PDB file of C-alpha atoms in Angstrom:
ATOM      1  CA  UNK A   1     -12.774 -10.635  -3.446  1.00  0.00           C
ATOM      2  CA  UNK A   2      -9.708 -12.563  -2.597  1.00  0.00           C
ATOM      3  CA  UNK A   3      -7.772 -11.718   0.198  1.00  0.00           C
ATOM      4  CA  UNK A   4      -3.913 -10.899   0.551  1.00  0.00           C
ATOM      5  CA  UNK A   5      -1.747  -9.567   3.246  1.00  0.00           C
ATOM      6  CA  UNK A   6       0.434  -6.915   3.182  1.00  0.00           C
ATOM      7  CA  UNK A   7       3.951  -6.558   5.091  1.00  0.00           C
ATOM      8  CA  UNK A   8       4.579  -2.934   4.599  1.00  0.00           C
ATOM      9  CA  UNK A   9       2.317  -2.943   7.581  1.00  0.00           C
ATOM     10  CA  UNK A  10       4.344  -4.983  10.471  1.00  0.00           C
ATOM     11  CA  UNK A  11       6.908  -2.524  10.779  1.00  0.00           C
ATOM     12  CA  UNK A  12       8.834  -3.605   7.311  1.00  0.00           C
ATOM     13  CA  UNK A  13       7.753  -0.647   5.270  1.00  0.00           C
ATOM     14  CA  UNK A  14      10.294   2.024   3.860  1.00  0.00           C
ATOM     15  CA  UNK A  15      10.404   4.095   6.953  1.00  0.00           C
ATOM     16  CA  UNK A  16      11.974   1.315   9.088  1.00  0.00           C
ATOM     17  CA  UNK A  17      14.111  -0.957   7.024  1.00  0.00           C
ATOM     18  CA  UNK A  18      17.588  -0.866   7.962  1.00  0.00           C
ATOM     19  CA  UNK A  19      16.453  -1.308  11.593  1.00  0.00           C
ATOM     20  CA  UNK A  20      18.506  -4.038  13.729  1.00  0.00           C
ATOM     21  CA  UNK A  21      15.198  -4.814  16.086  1.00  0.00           C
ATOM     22  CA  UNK A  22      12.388  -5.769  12.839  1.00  0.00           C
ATOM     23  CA  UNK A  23      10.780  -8.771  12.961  1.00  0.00           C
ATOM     24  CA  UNK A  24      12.795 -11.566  11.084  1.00  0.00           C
ATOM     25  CA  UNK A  25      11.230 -11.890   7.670  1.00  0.00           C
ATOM     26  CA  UNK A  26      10.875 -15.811   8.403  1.00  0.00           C
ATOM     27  CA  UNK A  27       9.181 -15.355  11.369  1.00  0.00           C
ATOM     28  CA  UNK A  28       7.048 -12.846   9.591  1.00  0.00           C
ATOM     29  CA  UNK A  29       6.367 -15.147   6.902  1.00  0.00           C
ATOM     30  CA  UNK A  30       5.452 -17.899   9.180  1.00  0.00           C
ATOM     31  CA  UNK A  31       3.484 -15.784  11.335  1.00  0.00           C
ATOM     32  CA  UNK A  32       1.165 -14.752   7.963  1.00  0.00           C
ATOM     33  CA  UNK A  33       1.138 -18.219   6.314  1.00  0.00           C
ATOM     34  CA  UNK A  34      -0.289 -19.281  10.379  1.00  0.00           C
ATOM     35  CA  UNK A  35      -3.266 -16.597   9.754  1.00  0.00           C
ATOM     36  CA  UNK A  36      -4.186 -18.366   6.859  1.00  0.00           C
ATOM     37  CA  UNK A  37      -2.848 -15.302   4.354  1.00  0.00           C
ATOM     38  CA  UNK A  38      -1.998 -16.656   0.786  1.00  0.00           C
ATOM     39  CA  UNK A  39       0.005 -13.812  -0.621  1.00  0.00           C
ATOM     40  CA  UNK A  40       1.851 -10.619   0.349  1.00  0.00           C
ATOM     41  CA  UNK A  41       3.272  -7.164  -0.964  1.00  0.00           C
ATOM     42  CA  UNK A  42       6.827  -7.252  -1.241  1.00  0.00           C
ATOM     43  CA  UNK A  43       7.932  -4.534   1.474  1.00  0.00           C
ATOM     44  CA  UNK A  44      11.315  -2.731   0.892  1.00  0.00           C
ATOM     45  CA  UNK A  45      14.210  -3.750  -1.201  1.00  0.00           C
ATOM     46  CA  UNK A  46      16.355  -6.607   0.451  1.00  0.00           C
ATOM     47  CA  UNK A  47      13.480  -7.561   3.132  1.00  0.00           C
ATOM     48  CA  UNK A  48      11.436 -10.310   1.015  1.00  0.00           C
ATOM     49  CA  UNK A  49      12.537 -12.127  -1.986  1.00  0.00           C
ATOM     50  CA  UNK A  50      11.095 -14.464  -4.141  1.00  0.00           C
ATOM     51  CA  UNK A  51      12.644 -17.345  -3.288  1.00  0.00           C
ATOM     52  CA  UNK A  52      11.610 -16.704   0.466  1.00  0.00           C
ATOM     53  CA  UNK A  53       8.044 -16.321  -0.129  1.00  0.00           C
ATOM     54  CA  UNK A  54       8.157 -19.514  -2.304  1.00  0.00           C
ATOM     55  CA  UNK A  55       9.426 -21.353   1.001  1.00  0.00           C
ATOM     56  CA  UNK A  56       6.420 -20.062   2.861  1.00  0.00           C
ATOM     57  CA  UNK A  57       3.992 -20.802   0.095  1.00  0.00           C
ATOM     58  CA  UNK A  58       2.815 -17.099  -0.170  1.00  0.00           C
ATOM     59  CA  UNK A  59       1.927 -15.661  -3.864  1.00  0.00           C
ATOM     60  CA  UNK A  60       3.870 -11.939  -4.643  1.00  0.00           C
ATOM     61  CA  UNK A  61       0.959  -9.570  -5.414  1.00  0.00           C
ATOM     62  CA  UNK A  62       2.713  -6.088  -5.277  1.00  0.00           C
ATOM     63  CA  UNK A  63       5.184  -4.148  -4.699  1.00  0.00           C
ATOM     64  CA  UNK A  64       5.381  -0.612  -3.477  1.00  0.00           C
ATOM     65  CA  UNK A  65       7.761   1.849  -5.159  1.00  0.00           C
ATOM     66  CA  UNK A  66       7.614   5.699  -4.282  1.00  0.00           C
ATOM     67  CA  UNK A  67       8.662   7.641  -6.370  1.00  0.00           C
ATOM     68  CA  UNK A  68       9.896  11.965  -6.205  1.00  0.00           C
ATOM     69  CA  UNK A  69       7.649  13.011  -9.397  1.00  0.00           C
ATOM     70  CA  UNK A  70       7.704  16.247  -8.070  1.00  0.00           C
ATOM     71  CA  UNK A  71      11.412  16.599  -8.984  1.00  0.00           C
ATOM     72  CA  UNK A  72      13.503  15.476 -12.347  1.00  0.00           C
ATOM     73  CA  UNK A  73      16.394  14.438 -10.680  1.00  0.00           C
ATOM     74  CA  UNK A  74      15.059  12.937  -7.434  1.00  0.00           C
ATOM     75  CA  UNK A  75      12.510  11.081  -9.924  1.00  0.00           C
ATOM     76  CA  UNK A  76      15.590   9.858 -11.789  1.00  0.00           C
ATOM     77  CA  UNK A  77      17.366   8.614  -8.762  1.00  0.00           C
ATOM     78  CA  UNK A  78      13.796   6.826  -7.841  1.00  0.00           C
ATOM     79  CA  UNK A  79      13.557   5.139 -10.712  1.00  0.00           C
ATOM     80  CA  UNK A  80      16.978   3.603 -10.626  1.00  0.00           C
ATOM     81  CA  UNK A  81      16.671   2.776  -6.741  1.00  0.00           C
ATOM     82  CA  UNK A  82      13.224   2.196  -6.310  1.00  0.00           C
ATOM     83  CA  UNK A  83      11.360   1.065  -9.331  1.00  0.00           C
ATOM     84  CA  UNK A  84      13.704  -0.674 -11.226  1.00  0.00           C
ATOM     85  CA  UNK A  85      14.603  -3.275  -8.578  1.00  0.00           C
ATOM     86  CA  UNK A  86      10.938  -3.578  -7.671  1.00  0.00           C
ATOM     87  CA  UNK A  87       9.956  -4.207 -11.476  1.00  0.00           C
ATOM     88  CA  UNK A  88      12.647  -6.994 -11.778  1.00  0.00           C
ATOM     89  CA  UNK A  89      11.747  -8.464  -8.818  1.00  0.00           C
ATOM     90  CA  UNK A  90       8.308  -8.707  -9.749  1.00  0.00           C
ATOM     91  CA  UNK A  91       9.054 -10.169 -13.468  1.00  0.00           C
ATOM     92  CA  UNK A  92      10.860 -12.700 -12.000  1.00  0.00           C
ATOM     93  CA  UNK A  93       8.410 -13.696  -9.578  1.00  0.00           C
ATOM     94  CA  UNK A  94       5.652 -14.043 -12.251  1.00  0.00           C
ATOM     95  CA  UNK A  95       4.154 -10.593 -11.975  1.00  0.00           C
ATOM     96  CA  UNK A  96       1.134 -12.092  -9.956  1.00  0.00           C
ATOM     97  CA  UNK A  97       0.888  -8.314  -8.405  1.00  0.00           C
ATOM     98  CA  UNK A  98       1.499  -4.606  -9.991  1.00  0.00           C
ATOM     99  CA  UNK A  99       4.309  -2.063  -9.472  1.00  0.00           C
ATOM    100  CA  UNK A 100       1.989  -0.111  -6.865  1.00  0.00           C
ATOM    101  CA  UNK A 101       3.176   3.743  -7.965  1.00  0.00           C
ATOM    102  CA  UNK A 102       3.443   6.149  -5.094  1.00  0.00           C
ATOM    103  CA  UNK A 103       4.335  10.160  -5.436  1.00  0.00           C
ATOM    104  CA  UNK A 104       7.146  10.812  -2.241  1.00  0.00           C
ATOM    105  CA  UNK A 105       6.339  12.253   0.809  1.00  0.00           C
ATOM    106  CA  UNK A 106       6.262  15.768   1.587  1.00  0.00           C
ATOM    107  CA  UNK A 107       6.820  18.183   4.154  1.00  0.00           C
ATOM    108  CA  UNK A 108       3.836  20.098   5.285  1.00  0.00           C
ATOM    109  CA  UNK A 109       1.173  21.922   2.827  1.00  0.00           C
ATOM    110  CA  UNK A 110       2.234  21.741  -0.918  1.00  0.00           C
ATOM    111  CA  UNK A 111       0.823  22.920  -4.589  1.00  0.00           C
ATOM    112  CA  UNK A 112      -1.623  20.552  -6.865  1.00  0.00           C
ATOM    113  CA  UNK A 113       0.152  18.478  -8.888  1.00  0.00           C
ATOM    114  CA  UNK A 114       1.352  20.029 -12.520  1.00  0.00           C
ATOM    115  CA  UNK A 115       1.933  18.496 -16.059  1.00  0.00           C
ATOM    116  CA  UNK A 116       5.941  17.648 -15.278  1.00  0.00           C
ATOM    117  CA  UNK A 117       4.200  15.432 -12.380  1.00  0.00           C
ATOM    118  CA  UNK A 118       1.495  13.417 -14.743  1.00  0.00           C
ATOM    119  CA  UNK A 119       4.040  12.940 -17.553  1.00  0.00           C
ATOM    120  CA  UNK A 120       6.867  11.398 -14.814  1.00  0.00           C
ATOM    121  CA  UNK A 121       3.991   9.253 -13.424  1.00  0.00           C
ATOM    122  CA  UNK A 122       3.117   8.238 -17.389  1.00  0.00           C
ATOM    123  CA  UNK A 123       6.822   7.498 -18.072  1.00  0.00           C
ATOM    124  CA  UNK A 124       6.761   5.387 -14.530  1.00  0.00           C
ATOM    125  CA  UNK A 125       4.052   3.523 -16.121  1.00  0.00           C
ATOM    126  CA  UNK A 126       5.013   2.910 -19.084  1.00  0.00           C
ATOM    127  CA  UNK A 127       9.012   1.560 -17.792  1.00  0.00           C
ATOM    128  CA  UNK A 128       6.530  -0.711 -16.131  1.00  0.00           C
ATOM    129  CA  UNK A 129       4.461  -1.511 -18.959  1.00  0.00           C
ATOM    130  CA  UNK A 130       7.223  -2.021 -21.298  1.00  0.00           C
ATOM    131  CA  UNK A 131       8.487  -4.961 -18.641  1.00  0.00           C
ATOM    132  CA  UNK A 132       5.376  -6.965 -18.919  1.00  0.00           C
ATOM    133  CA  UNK A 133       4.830  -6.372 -14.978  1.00  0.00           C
ATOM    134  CA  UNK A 134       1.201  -4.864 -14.061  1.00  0.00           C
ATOM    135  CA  UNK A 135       1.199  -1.143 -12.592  1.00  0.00           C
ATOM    136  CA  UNK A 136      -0.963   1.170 -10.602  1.00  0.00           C
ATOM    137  CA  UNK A 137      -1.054   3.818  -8.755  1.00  0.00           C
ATOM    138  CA  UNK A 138      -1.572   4.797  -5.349  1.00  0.00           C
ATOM    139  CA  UNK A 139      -3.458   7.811  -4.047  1.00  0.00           C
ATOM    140  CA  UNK A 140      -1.178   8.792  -0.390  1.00  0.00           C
ATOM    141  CA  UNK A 141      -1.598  11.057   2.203  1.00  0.00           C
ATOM    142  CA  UNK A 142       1.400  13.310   2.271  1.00  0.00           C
ATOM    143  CA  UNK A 143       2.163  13.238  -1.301  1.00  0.00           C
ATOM    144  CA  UNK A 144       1.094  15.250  -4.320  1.00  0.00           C
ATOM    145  CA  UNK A 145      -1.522  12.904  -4.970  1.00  0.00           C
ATOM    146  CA  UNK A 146      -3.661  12.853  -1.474  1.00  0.00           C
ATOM    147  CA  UNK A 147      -6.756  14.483  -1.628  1.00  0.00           C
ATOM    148  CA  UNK A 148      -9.872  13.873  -4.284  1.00  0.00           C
ATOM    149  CA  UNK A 149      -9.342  16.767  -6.159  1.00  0.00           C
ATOM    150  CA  UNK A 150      -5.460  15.375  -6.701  1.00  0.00           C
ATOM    151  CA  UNK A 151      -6.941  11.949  -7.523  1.00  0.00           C
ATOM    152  CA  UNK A 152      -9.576  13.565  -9.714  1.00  0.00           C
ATOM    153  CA  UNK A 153      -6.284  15.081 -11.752  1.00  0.00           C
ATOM    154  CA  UNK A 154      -4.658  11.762 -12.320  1.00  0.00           C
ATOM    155  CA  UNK A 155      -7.177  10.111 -13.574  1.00  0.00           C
ATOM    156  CA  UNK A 156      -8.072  12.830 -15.815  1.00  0.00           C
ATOM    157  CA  UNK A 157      -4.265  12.872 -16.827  1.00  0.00           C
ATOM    158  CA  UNK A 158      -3.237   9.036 -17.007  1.00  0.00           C
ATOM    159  CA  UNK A 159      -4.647   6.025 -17.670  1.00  0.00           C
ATOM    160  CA  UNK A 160      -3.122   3.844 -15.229  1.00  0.00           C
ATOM    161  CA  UNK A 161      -5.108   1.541 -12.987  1.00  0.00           C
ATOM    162  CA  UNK A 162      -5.345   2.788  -9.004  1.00  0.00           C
ATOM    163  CA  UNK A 163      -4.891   1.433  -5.898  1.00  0.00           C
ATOM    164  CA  UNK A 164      -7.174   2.547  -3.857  1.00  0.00           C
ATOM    165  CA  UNK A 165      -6.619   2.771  -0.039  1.00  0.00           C
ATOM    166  CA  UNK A 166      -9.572   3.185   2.174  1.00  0.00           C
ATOM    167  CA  UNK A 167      -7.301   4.918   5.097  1.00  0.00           C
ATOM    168  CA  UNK A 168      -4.993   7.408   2.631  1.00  0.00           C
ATOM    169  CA  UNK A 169      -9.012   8.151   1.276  1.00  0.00           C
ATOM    170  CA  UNK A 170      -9.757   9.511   4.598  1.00  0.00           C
ATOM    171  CA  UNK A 171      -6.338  10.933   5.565  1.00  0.00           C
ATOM    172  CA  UNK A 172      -6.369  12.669   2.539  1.00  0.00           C
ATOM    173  CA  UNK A 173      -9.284  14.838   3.078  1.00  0.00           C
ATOM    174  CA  UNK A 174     -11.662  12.561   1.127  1.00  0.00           C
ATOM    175  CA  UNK A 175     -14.652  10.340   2.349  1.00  0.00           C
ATOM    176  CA  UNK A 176     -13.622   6.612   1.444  1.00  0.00           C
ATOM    177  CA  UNK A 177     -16.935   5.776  -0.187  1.00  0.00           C
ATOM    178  CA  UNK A 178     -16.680   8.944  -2.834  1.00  0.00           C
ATOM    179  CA  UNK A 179     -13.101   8.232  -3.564  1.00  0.00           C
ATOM    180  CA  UNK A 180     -14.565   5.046  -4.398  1.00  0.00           C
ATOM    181  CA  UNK A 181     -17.146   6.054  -6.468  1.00  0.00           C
ATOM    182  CA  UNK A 182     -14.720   8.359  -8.176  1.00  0.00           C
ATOM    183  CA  UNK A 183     -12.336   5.973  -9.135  1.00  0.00           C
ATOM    184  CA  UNK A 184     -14.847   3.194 -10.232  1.00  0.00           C
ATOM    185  CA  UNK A 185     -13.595   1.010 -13.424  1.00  0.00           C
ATOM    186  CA  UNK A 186     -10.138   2.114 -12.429  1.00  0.00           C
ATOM    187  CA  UNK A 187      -9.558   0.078  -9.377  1.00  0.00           C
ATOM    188  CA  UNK A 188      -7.253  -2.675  -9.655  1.00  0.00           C
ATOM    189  CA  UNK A 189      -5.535  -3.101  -6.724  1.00  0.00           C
ATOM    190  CA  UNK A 190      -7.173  -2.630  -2.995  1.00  0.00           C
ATOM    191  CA  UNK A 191      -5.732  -1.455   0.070  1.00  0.00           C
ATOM    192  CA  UNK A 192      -7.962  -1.856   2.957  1.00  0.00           C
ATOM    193  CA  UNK A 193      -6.894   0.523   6.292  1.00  0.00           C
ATOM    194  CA  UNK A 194      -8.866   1.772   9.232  1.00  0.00           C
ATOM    195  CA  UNK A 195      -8.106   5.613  10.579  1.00  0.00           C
ATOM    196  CA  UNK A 196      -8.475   6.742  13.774  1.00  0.00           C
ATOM    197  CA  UNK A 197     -10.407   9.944  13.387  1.00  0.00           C
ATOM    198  CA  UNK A 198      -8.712  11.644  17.465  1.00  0.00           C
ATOM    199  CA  UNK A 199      -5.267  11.622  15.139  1.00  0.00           C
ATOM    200  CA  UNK A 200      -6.252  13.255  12.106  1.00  0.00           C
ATOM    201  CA  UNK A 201      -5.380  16.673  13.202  1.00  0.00           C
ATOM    202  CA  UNK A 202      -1.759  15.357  13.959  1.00  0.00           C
ATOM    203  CA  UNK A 203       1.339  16.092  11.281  1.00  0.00           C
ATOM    204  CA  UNK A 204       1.010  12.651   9.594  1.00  0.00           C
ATOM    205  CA  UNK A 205       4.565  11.448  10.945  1.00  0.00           C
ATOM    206  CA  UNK A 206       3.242  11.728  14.456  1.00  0.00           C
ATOM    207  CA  UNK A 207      -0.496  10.889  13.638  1.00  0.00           C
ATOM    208  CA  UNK A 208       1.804   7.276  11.775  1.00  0.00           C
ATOM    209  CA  UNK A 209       3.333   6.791  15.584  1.00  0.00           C
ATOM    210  CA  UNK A 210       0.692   7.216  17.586  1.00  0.00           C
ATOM    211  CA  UNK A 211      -1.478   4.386  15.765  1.00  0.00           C
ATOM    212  CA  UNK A 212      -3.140   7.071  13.484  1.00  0.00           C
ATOM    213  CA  UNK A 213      -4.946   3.350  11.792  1.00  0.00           C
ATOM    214  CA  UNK A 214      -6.443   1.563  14.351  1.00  0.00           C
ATOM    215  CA  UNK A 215      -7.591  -2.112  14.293  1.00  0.00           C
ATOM    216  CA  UNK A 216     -10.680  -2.231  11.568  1.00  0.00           C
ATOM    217  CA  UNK A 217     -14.214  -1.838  13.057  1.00  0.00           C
ATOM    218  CA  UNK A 218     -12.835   0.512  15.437  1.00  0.00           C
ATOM    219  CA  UNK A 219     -12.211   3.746  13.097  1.00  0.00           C
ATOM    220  CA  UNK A 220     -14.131   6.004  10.646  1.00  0.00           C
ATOM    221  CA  UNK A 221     -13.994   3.616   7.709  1.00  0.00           C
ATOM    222  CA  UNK A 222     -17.307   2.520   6.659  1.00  0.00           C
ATOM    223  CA  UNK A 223     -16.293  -0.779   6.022  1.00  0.00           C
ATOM    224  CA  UNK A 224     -19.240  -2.485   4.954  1.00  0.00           C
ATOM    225  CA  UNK A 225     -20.573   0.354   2.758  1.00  0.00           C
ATOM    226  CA  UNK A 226     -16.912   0.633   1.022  1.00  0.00           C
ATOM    227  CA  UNK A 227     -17.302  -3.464   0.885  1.00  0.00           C
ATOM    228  CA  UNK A 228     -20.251  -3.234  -1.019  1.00  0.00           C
ATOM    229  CA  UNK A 229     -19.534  -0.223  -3.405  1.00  0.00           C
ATOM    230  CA  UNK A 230     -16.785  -2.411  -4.541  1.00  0.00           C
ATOM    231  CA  UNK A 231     -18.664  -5.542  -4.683  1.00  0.00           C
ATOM    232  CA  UNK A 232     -17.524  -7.380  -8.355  1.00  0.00           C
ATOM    233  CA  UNK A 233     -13.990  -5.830  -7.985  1.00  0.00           C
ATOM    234  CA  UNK A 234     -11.710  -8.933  -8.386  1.00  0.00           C
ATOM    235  CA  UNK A 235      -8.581  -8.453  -8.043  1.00  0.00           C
ATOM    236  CA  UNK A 236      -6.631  -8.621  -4.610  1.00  0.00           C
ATOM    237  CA  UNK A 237      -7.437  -7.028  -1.185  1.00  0.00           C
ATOM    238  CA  UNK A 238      -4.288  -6.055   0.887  1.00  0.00           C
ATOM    239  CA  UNK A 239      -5.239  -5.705   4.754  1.00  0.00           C
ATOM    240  CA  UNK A 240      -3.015  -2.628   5.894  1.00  0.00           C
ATOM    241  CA  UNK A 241      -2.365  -1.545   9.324  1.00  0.00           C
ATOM    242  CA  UNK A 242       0.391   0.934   9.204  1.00  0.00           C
ATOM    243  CA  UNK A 243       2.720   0.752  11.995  1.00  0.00           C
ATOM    244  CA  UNK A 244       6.178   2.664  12.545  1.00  0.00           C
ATOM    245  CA  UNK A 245       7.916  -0.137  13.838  1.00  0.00           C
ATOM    246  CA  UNK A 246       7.274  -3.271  14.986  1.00  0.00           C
ATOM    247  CA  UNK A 247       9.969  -5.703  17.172  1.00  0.00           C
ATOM    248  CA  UNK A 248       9.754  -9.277  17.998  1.00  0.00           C
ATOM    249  CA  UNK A 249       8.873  -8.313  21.427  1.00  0.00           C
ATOM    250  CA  UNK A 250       5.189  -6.588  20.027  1.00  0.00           C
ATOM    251  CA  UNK A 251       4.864  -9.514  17.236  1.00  0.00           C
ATOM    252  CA  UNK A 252       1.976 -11.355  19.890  1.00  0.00           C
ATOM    253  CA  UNK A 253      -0.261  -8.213  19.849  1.00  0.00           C
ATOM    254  CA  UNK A 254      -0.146  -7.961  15.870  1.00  0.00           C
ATOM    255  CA  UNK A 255      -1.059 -11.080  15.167  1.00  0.00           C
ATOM    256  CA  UNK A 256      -4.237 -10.743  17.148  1.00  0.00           C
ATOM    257  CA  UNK A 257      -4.821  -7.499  15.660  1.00  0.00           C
ATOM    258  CA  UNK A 258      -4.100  -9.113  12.182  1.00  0.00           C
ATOM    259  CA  UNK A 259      -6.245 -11.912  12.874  1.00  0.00           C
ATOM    260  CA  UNK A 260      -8.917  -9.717  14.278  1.00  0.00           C
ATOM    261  CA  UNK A 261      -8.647  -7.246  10.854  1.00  0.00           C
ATOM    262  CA  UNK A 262      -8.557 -10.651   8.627  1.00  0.00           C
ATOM    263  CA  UNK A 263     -11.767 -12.045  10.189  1.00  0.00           C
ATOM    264  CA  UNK A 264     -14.027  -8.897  10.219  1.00  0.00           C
ATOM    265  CA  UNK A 265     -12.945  -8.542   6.459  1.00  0.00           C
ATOM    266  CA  UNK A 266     -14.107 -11.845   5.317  1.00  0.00           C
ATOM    267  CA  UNK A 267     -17.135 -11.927   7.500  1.00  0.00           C
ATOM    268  CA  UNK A 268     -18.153  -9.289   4.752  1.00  0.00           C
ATOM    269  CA  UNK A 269     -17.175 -11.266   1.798  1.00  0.00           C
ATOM    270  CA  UNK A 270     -18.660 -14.791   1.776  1.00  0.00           C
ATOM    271  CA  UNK A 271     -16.633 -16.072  -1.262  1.00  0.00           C
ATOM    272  CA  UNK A 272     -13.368 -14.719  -0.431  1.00  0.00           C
ATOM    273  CA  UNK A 273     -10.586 -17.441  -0.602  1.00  0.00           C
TER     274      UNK A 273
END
């Protein structure tokens, strides 16, 4: 597998951007590049850019863009907001990573998925598609598309690649390794996460704040049996560790954690590069 690094996790993600207190993206850059990553995910609109992560030598491999397909009109305003910018962005970066297709987040329990939902997601991936920039999908806890069953529906109702997430698995209501199973010969993009299993019964927002994924090796993730289900899978492995917000002040403690989560990851993978 090769191995990427993903920024949505150092407190850079959608929930915290606009922040005055976020890590620099520089120093986050430099910080990465010093752990020996090679590429990142994009993060939210305005925080990376192309031209940055060419000064820090780090490829592009994805960028995440949630989108409302629950609603017409949100999904409209998504589109123009979200995916549109992400899509150009990634077509002029090369396209080395997919649009990585996420349904929005919702508040509390919610009803399966319907047709409307499948054919905005189909439409998503086609405006991808049609761009010449790769796309997939992400299964997320909190959305419309969360739990195996959900999964289960998309696949049966697209054909777009996933991105499969071993924490969202788990959060979902899934185990990690099934999810796995059920998605093989449709993974093409990996998101690798470790869950806490003490925060699981916590609404997700509080569950997100109170660490809800933990440093790998230390969660419910069967990491090496996930590992090896998805041995030949070759496209790139994001390390995740989603955090609420993270300041210059906590930007020691990442790293180790970052370094720790890099190192138990390719002690599992002897070719990874």
């Amino acid at each position: 597998m090769r191995l990427a690094s993903a920024p949505v996790t150092w407190g850079v993600w959608e929930k915290t951007i606009g922040r005055t207190d976020l890590v620099p993206p520089e120093l986050l850059l430099e910080t990465m590049r010093g752990l020996g990553y090679t590429a990142t995910e994009l993060g939210p609109p305005g925080y990376f850019s192309p031209e940055l992560l060419e000064r820090y030598a780090l490829a592009l491999v994805g960028g995440f863009a949630p989108l409302r397909f629950e609603d017409a009109d949100a999904f409209r305003e998504d589109v123009e907001t979200w995916l549109d910018p992400v899509v150009d962005v990634l077509r002029t970066a090369g396209a080395r990573g997919p649009v990585v297709l996420a349904g929005g987040e919702l508040e509390g329990p919610h009803d399966p998925p319907d047709a409307a939902y499948f054919e905005r997601v189909n439409r998503a991936v086609e405006r991808c598609r049609s761009a010449d920039v790769p796309v997939v999908f992400h299964h997320h806890a909190g959305t419309h598309v969360e739990s195996p069953a959900e999964i289960e529906s998309l696949l049966e109702a697209t054909d777009v690649g996933i991105c499969y997430d071993t924490g969202h698995a788990l959060v979902g209501g899934g185990d990690p390794l099934e999810v796995a199973r059920m998605c093989a010969g449709r993974i093409e993009h990996l998101h690798l996460k470790d869950v806490d299993p003490t925060k699981l019964g916590l609404p997700l927002d509080r569950a997100w704040e109170e660490g809800l994924f933990c440093p790998f090796g230390e969660g419910a993730v069967d990491f090496d049996a996930v590992l090896a289900e998805l041995d030949g899978y070759g496209g790139w492995t994001v390390l995740e560790q989603d955090r609420v917000a993270v300041r210059i002040d906590d930007l020691p403690a990442v790293r180790a954690v970052e370094q720790s989560n890099l190192e138990l990851v390719r002690s599992r993978d002897g070719h990874s590069h």
